[in-house]
PDB file of C-alpha atoms in Angstrom:
ATOM      1  CA  UNK A 261     114.408 121.243  85.007  1.00  0.00           C
ATOM      2  CA  UNK A 262     111.571 119.473  86.832  1.00  0.00           C
ATOM      3  CA  UNK A 263     108.523 117.512  85.447  1.00  0.00           C
ATOM      4  CA  UNK A 264     105.233 118.022  86.720  1.00  0.00           C
ATOM      5  CA  UNK A 265     101.932 116.299  85.367  1.00  0.00           C
ATOM      6  CA  UNK A 266      98.594 117.897  86.094  1.00  0.00           C
ATOM      7  CA  UNK A 267      96.263 114.699  85.818  1.00  0.00           C
ATOM      8  CA  UNK A 268      92.781 116.227  85.988  1.00  0.00           C
ATOM      9  CA  UNK A 269      89.146 116.847  84.609  1.00  0.00           C
ATOM     10  CA  UNK A 270      87.487 119.619  82.947  1.00  0.00           C
ATOM     11  CA  UNK A 271      88.785 122.142  85.461  1.00  0.00           C
ATOM     12  CA  UNK A 272      92.327 121.008  84.298  1.00  0.00           C
ATOM     13  CA  UNK A 273      91.070 121.323  80.574  1.00  0.00           C
ATOM     14  CA  UNK A 274      89.771 124.790  81.318  1.00  0.00           C
ATOM     15  CA  UNK A 275      85.974 124.118  80.874  1.00  0.00           C
ATOM     16  CA  UNK A 276      83.872 127.585  80.510  1.00  0.00           C
ATOM     17  CA  UNK A 277      81.157 127.281  82.941  1.00  0.00           C
ATOM     18  CA  UNK A 278      78.729 129.357  80.341  1.00  0.00           C
ATOM     19  CA  UNK A 279      79.374 126.529  77.824  1.00  0.00           C
ATOM     20  CA  UNK A 280      81.582 128.721  75.379  1.00  0.00           C
ATOM     21  CA  UNK A 281      85.167 127.464  74.366  1.00  0.00           C
ATOM     22  CA  UNK A 282      87.761 126.451  76.543  1.00  0.00           C
ATOM     23  CA  UNK A 283      89.371 128.922  78.512  1.00  0.00           C
ATOM     24  CA  UNK A 284      92.718 130.469  76.938  1.00  0.00           C
ATOM     25  CA  UNK A 285      95.930 128.775  77.480  1.00  0.00           C
ATOM     26  CA  UNK A 286      96.999 131.462  79.836  1.00  0.00           C
ATOM     27  CA  UNK A 287      94.221 131.197  81.995  1.00  0.00           C
ATOM     28  CA  UNK A 288      94.165 127.524  82.773  1.00  0.00           C
ATOM     29  CA  UNK A 289      95.789 126.527  86.084  1.00  0.00           C
ATOM     30  CA  UNK A 290      98.760 124.722  84.962  1.00  0.00           C
ATOM     31  CA  UNK A 291      99.996 127.180  82.865  1.00  0.00           C
ATOM     32  CA  UNK A 292      99.682 129.600  85.732  1.00  0.00           C
ATOM     33  CA  UNK A 293     101.829 127.297  88.169  1.00  0.00           C
ATOM     34  CA  UNK A 294     104.530 126.686  85.320  1.00  0.00           C
ATOM     35  CA  UNK A 295     104.480 130.271  85.312  1.00  0.00           C
ATOM     36  CA  UNK A 296     104.620 130.769  89.470  1.00  0.00           C
ATOM     37  CA  UNK A 297     107.802 128.409  89.318  1.00  0.00           C
ATOM     38  CA  UNK A 298     109.729 131.040  87.306  1.00  0.00           C
ATOM     39  CA  UNK A 299     110.999 128.720  84.716  1.00  0.00           C
ATOM     40  CA  UNK A 300     112.180 125.818  86.660  1.00  0.00           C
ATOM     41  CA  UNK A 301     109.389 123.277  86.128  1.00  0.00           C
ATOM     42  CA  UNK A 302     107.486 122.517  83.071  1.00  0.00           C
ATOM     43  CA  UNK A 303     104.118 121.256  83.631  1.00  0.00           C
ATOM     44  CA  UNK A 304     101.972 118.903  81.308  1.00  0.00           C
ATOM     45  CA  UNK A 305      98.394 119.420  81.784  1.00  0.00           C
ATOM     46  CA  UNK A 306      96.527 116.572  81.070  1.00  0.00           C
ATOM     47  CA  UNK A 307      92.929 117.347  81.693  1.00  0.00           C
ATOM     48  CA  UNK A 308      90.079 115.677  80.483  1.00  0.00           C
ATOM     49  CA  UNK A 309      86.148 116.571  80.495  1.00  0.00           C
ATOM     50  CA  UNK A 310      84.250 113.884  82.816  1.00  0.00           C
ATOM     51  CA  UNK A 311      87.370 112.024  83.849  1.00  0.00           C
ATOM     52  CA  UNK A 312      86.815 110.161  86.589  1.00  0.00           C
ATOM     53  CA  UNK A 313      89.074 108.635  89.385  1.00  0.00           C
ATOM     54  CA  UNK A 314      89.012 105.002  89.049  1.00  0.00           C
ATOM     55  CA  UNK A 315      85.555 104.555  87.857  1.00  0.00           C
ATOM     56  CA  UNK A 316      84.010 103.747  84.679  1.00  0.00           C
ATOM     57  CA  UNK A 317      81.517 106.296  82.762  1.00  0.00           C
ATOM     58  CA  UNK A 318      79.665 104.025  79.849  1.00  0.00           C
ATOM     59  CA  UNK A 319      77.546 107.423  78.941  1.00  0.00           C
ATOM     60  CA  UNK A 320      81.279 108.636  77.386  1.00  0.00           C
ATOM     61  CA  UNK A 321      82.523 108.421  73.766  1.00  0.00           C
ATOM     62  CA  UNK A 322      86.195 108.375  75.395  1.00  0.00           C
ATOM     63  CA  UNK A 323      87.608 106.444  78.291  1.00  0.00           C
ATOM     64  CA  UNK A 324      87.212 108.596  81.503  1.00  0.00           C
ATOM     65  CA  UNK A 325      88.406 106.117  83.975  1.00  0.00           C
ATOM     66  CA  UNK A 326      91.346 107.688  85.311  1.00  0.00           C
ATOM     67  CA  UNK A 327      93.149 104.835  86.744  1.00  0.00           C
ATOM     68  CA  UNK A 328      92.844 102.911  83.624  1.00  0.00           C
ATOM     69  CA  UNK A 329      94.255 105.451  81.405  1.00  0.00           C
ATOM     70  CA  UNK A 330      96.900 106.979  84.101  1.00  0.00           C
ATOM     71  CA  UNK A 331      99.721 104.273  83.395  1.00  0.00           C
ATOM     72  CA  UNK A 332     100.003 105.288  79.653  1.00  0.00           C
ATOM     73  CA  UNK A 333     100.624 108.916  80.378  1.00  0.00           C
ATOM     74  CA  UNK A 334     103.271 108.193  83.540  1.00  0.00           C
ATOM     75  CA  UNK A 335     105.227 106.554  80.566  1.00  0.00           C
ATOM     76  CA  UNK A 336     104.631 108.861  77.829  1.00  0.00           C
ATOM     77  CA  UNK A 337     106.195 111.853  79.802  1.00  0.00           C
ATOM     78  CA  UNK A 338     108.417 109.894  82.011  1.00  0.00           C
ATOM     79  CA  UNK A 339     110.767 110.618  83.867  1.00  0.00           C
ATOM     80  CA  UNK A 340     108.242 112.777  86.479  1.00  0.00           C
ATOM     81  CA  UNK A 341     109.240 114.608  89.340  1.00  0.00           C
ATOM     82  CA  UNK A 342     105.719 115.349  90.712  1.00  0.00           C
ATOM     83  CA  UNK A 343     102.006 114.311  89.821  1.00  0.00           C
ATOM     84  CA  UNK A 344      99.314 116.368  90.754  1.00  0.00           C
ATOM     85  CA  UNK A 345      96.079 114.257  91.124  1.00  0.00           C
ATOM     86  CA  UNK A 346      93.314 116.430  90.833  1.00  0.00           C
ATOM     87  CA  UNK A 347      89.921 114.835  90.074  1.00  0.00           C
ATOM     88  CA  UNK A 348      86.754 113.538  92.033  1.00  0.00           C
ATOM     89  CA  UNK A 349      84.221 115.807  90.998  1.00  0.00           C
ATOM     90  CA  UNK A 350      82.767 113.552  88.016  1.00  0.00           C
ATOM     91  CA  UNK A 351      82.974 110.801  90.822  1.00  0.00           C
ATOM     92  CA  UNK A 352      79.646 112.148  91.893  1.00  0.00           C
ATOM     93  CA  UNK A 353      77.276 111.079  89.290  1.00  0.00           C
ATOM     94  CA  UNK A 354      75.169 108.099  90.705  1.00  0.00           C
ATOM     95  CA  UNK A 355      76.125 106.202  87.661  1.00  0.00           C
ATOM     96  CA  UNK A 356      79.487 106.558  88.455  1.00  0.00           C
ATOM     97  CA  UNK A 357      80.680 106.409  92.038  1.00  0.00           C
ATOM     98  CA  UNK A 358      78.285 108.800  94.069  1.00  0.00           C
ATOM     99  CA  UNK A 359      79.954 110.184  97.252  1.00  0.00           C
ATOM    100  CA  UNK A 360      83.029 111.809  98.109  1.00  0.00           C
ATOM    101  CA  UNK A 361      84.198 109.236  99.849  1.00  0.00           C
ATOM    102  CA  UNK A 362      84.432 106.832  97.067  1.00  0.00           C
ATOM    103  CA  UNK A 363      86.098 109.522  95.260  1.00  0.00           C
ATOM    104  CA  UNK A 364      88.899 109.807  97.607  1.00  0.00           C
ATOM    105  CA  UNK A 365      89.033 106.091  97.824  1.00  0.00           C
ATOM    106  CA  UNK A 366      89.621 106.618  94.033  1.00  0.00           C
ATOM    107  CA  UNK A 367      91.959 109.219  94.105  1.00  0.00           C
ATOM    108  CA  UNK A 368      93.951 106.827  96.720  1.00  0.00           C
ATOM    109  CA  UNK A 369      93.872 104.103  93.796  1.00  0.00           C
ATOM    110  CA  UNK A 370      95.676 106.635  91.708  1.00  0.00           C
ATOM    111  CA  UNK A 371      98.438 107.178  93.773  1.00  0.00           C
ATOM    112  CA  UNK A 372      98.739 103.366  94.068  1.00  0.00           C
ATOM    113  CA  UNK A 373      99.224 103.247  90.212  1.00  0.00           C
ATOM    114  CA  UNK A 374     101.473 105.988  90.284  1.00  0.00           C
ATOM    115  CA  UNK A 375     103.612 104.349  92.623  1.00  0.00           C
ATOM    116  CA  UNK A 376     103.013 100.874  91.448  1.00  0.00           C
ATOM    117  CA  UNK A 377     103.953 101.852  87.988  1.00  0.00           C
ATOM    118  CA  UNK A 378     107.399 103.463  88.649  1.00  0.00           C
ATOM    119  CA  UNK A 379     108.732 100.707  90.670  1.00  0.00           C
ATOM    120  CA  UNK A 380     107.473  98.189  88.472  1.00  0.00           C
ATOM    121  CA  UNK A 381     109.877  99.937  85.608  1.00  0.00           C
ATOM    122  CA  UNK A 382     112.580 100.597  88.184  1.00  0.00           C
ATOM    123  CA  UNK A 383     112.452 104.266  87.980  1.00  0.00           C
ATOM    124  CA  UNK A 384     112.131 106.913  90.682  1.00  0.00           C
ATOM    125  CA  UNK A 385     109.046 107.194  91.765  1.00  0.00           C
ATOM    126  CA  UNK A 386     107.567 111.050  91.587  1.00  0.00           C
ATOM    127  CA  UNK A 387     106.113 113.006  94.664  1.00  0.00           C
ATOM    128  CA  UNK A 388     102.489 113.394  94.651  1.00  0.00           C
ATOM    129  CA  UNK A 389     100.083 116.240  95.443  1.00  0.00           C
ATOM    130  CA  UNK A 390      96.578 115.058  95.730  1.00  0.00           C
ATOM    131  CA  UNK A 391      93.839 118.039  95.269  1.00  0.00           C
ATOM    132  CA  UNK A 392      90.656 117.854  96.795  1.00  0.00           C
ATOM    133  CA  UNK A 393      87.929 119.946  94.063  1.00  0.00           C
ATOM    134  CA  UNK A 394      86.191 122.925  94.697  1.00  0.00           C
ATOM    135  CA  UNK A 395      82.684 122.983  96.528  1.00  0.00           C
ATOM    136  CA  UNK A 396      79.754 123.050  94.231  1.00  0.00           C
ATOM    137  CA  UNK A 397      77.501 126.072  94.139  1.00  0.00           C
ATOM    138  CA  UNK A 398      73.898 126.451  93.654  1.00  0.00           C
ATOM    139  CA  UNK A 399      72.880 126.763  90.077  1.00  0.00           C
ATOM    140  CA  UNK A 400      69.760 126.332  87.770  1.00  0.00           C
ATOM    141  CA  UNK A 401      71.622 124.629  84.812  1.00  0.00           C
ATOM    142  CA  UNK A 402      69.257 121.232  84.108  1.00  0.00           C
ATOM    143  CA  UNK A 403      71.655 119.798  82.452  1.00  0.00           C
ATOM    144  CA  UNK A 404      74.492 119.599  85.032  1.00  0.00           C
ATOM    145  CA  UNK A 405      71.764 118.712  87.914  1.00  0.00           C
ATOM    146  CA  UNK A 406      70.533 115.842  85.965  1.00  0.00           C
ATOM    147  CA  UNK A 407      74.012 114.573  85.412  1.00  0.00           C
ATOM    148  CA  UNK A 408      74.666 114.792  88.914  1.00  0.00           C
ATOM    149  CA  UNK A 409      71.653 113.695  90.878  1.00  0.00           C
ATOM    150  CA  UNK A 410      70.428 116.945  92.027  1.00  0.00           C
ATOM    151  CA  UNK A 411      71.899 120.054  94.088  1.00  0.00           C
ATOM    152  CA  UNK A 412      71.336 119.103  97.150  1.00  0.00           C
ATOM    153  CA  UNK A 413      73.238 115.804  96.619  1.00  0.00           C
ATOM    154  CA  UNK A 414      76.267 117.593  94.542  1.00  0.00           C
ATOM    155  CA  UNK A 415      76.601 120.372  97.127  1.00  0.00           C
ATOM    156  CA  UNK A 416      76.503 118.123 100.322  1.00  0.00           C
ATOM    157  CA  UNK A 417      79.035 115.598  98.638  1.00  0.00           C
ATOM    158  CA  UNK A 418      81.541 118.456  97.638  1.00  0.00           C
ATOM    159  CA  UNK A 419      81.563 119.664 100.403  1.00  0.00           C
ATOM    160  CA  UNK A 420      82.829 116.887 102.503  1.00  0.00           C
ATOM    161  CA  UNK A 421      85.700 116.767  99.632  1.00  0.00           C
ATOM    162  CA  UNK A 422      88.663 117.967 101.833  1.00  0.00           C
ATOM    163  CA  UNK A 423      87.910 115.451 105.013  1.00  0.00           C
ATOM    164  CA  UNK A 424      88.280 112.422 103.011  1.00  0.00           C
ATOM    165  CA  UNK A 425      91.001 113.634 100.656  1.00  0.00           C
ATOM    166  CA  UNK A 426      93.430 114.864 103.605  1.00  0.00           C
ATOM    167  CA  UNK A 427      92.840 111.904 105.487  1.00  0.00           C
ATOM    168  CA  UNK A 428      93.835 109.350 102.139  1.00  0.00           C
ATOM    169  CA  UNK A 429      96.669 111.932 101.529  1.00  0.00           C
ATOM    170  CA  UNK A 430      97.937 111.647 105.297  1.00  0.00           C
ATOM    171  CA  UNK A 431      97.628 107.733 104.911  1.00  0.00           C
ATOM    172  CA  UNK A 432      99.450 107.539 101.971  1.00  0.00           C
ATOM    173  CA  UNK A 433     101.885 110.123 102.782  1.00  0.00           C
ATOM    174  CA  UNK A 434     101.512 112.237  99.957  1.00  0.00           C
ATOM    175  CA  UNK A 435     100.766 115.914  99.730  1.00  0.00           C
ATOM    176  CA  UNK A 436      97.214 117.663  99.922  1.00  0.00           C
ATOM    177  CA  UNK A 437      95.682 120.607  98.716  1.00  0.00           C
ATOM    178  CA  UNK A 438      92.114 121.851  99.374  1.00  0.00           C
ATOM    179  CA  UNK A 439      91.171 123.546  95.942  1.00  0.00           C
ATOM    180  CA  UNK A 440      88.124 124.933  97.972  1.00  0.00           C
ATOM    181  CA  UNK A 441      90.208 127.503  99.672  1.00  0.00           C
ATOM    182  CA  UNK A 442      91.327 129.536  96.895  1.00  0.00           C
ATOM    183  CA  UNK A 443      88.350 128.458  94.177  1.00  0.00           C
ATOM    184  CA  UNK A 444      85.165 128.876  93.976  1.00  0.00           C
ATOM    185  CA  UNK A 445      82.601 127.557  91.442  1.00  0.00           C
ATOM    186  CA  UNK A 446      80.688 129.837  88.895  1.00  0.00           C
ATOM    187  CA  UNK A 447      76.697 129.701  89.489  1.00  0.00           C
ATOM    188  CA  UNK A 448      76.084 129.229  85.969  1.00  0.00           C
ATOM    189  CA  UNK A 449      76.560 125.676  85.978  1.00  0.00           C
ATOM    190  CA  UNK A 450      77.641 125.054  89.659  1.00  0.00           C
ATOM    191  CA  UNK A 451      80.742 123.110  88.810  1.00  0.00           C
ATOM    192  CA  UNK A 452      82.921 124.511  86.236  1.00  0.00           C
ATOM    193  CA  UNK A 453      85.353 127.600  87.267  1.00  0.00           C
ATOM    194  CA  UNK A 454      85.823 131.272  85.782  1.00  0.00           C
ATOM    195  CA  UNK A 455      89.122 132.127  84.247  1.00  0.00           C
ATOM    196  CA  UNK A 456      90.221 134.206  87.584  1.00  0.00           C
ATOM    197  CA  UNK A 457      88.894 131.379  89.963  1.00  0.00           C
ATOM    198  CA  UNK A 458      91.067 128.728  87.433  1.00  0.00           C
ATOM    199  CA  UNK A 459      94.399 130.668  87.672  1.00  0.00           C
ATOM    200  CA  UNK A 460      93.649 130.698  91.601  1.00  0.00           C
ATOM    201  CA  UNK A 461      94.131 127.129  91.809  1.00  0.00           C
ATOM    202  CA  UNK A 462      97.561 127.256  90.111  1.00  0.00           C
ATOM    203  CA  UNK A 463      98.391 130.670  92.142  1.00  0.00           C
ATOM    204  CA  UNK A 464      97.609 128.487  94.936  1.00  0.00           C
ATOM    205  CA  UNK A 465      99.447 125.921  94.496  1.00  0.00           C
ATOM    206  CA  UNK A 466     102.886 127.425  93.878  1.00  0.00           C
ATOM    207  CA  UNK A 467     104.218 127.596  97.290  1.00  0.00           C
ATOM    208  CA  UNK A 468     103.289 124.187  97.993  1.00  0.00           C
ATOM    209  CA  UNK A 469     104.931 122.874  94.608  1.00  0.00           C
ATOM    210  CA  UNK A 470     108.481 124.920  95.350  1.00  0.00           C
ATOM    211  CA  UNK A 471     108.325 123.300  98.745  1.00  0.00           C
ATOM    212  CA  UNK A 472     107.865 120.010  97.908  1.00  0.00           C
ATOM    213  CA  UNK A 473     109.993 120.086  94.774  1.00  0.00           C
ATOM    214  CA  UNK A 474     113.034 122.115  96.683  1.00  0.00           C
ATOM    215  CA  UNK A 475     112.714 124.852  94.261  1.00  0.00           C
TER     216      UNK A 475
END
């Protein structure tokens, strides 16, 4: 059986856009992906709300720097056949990184961290899929808007995710998936996804993961 690490933020955790409890286990995209693979792989979900790619958020209680935490998780869950990197939305906060270009560069750093970690311990390097986040949509949620520096900035930068992520994926030789092609954010907060759109990401990843892992 193959082993997949799903490394992400609140979209992987299953945050509810209405501020309620996280989505039920069966509605989170790593669960949907695992089900779609028909028992041929297990998907380990490592999602943390507020996690950025490779940047610090000093306002957070837990460490949100994805590059600093990733080696620990790679060691904890090894051996791995595939790592899915699905981060970047939190990077758009002006006090974190601020732009889609910086988010994509941070995601590229996670590719380097993953490859370097396994090479350093002499273990096979897993395949990698870089996922660009869904677009932000219009919202009147003041808490979200204040965190992300305003709606215009947030929408504009989120719509530029795929362009930057695709380029870095091609340059580094990893696989690419655009979550905006299958999922749309909920206007209640403009960023998070309802259960159907969360499941859609897992469903959308199934053909690519099967191809990458030869399932």
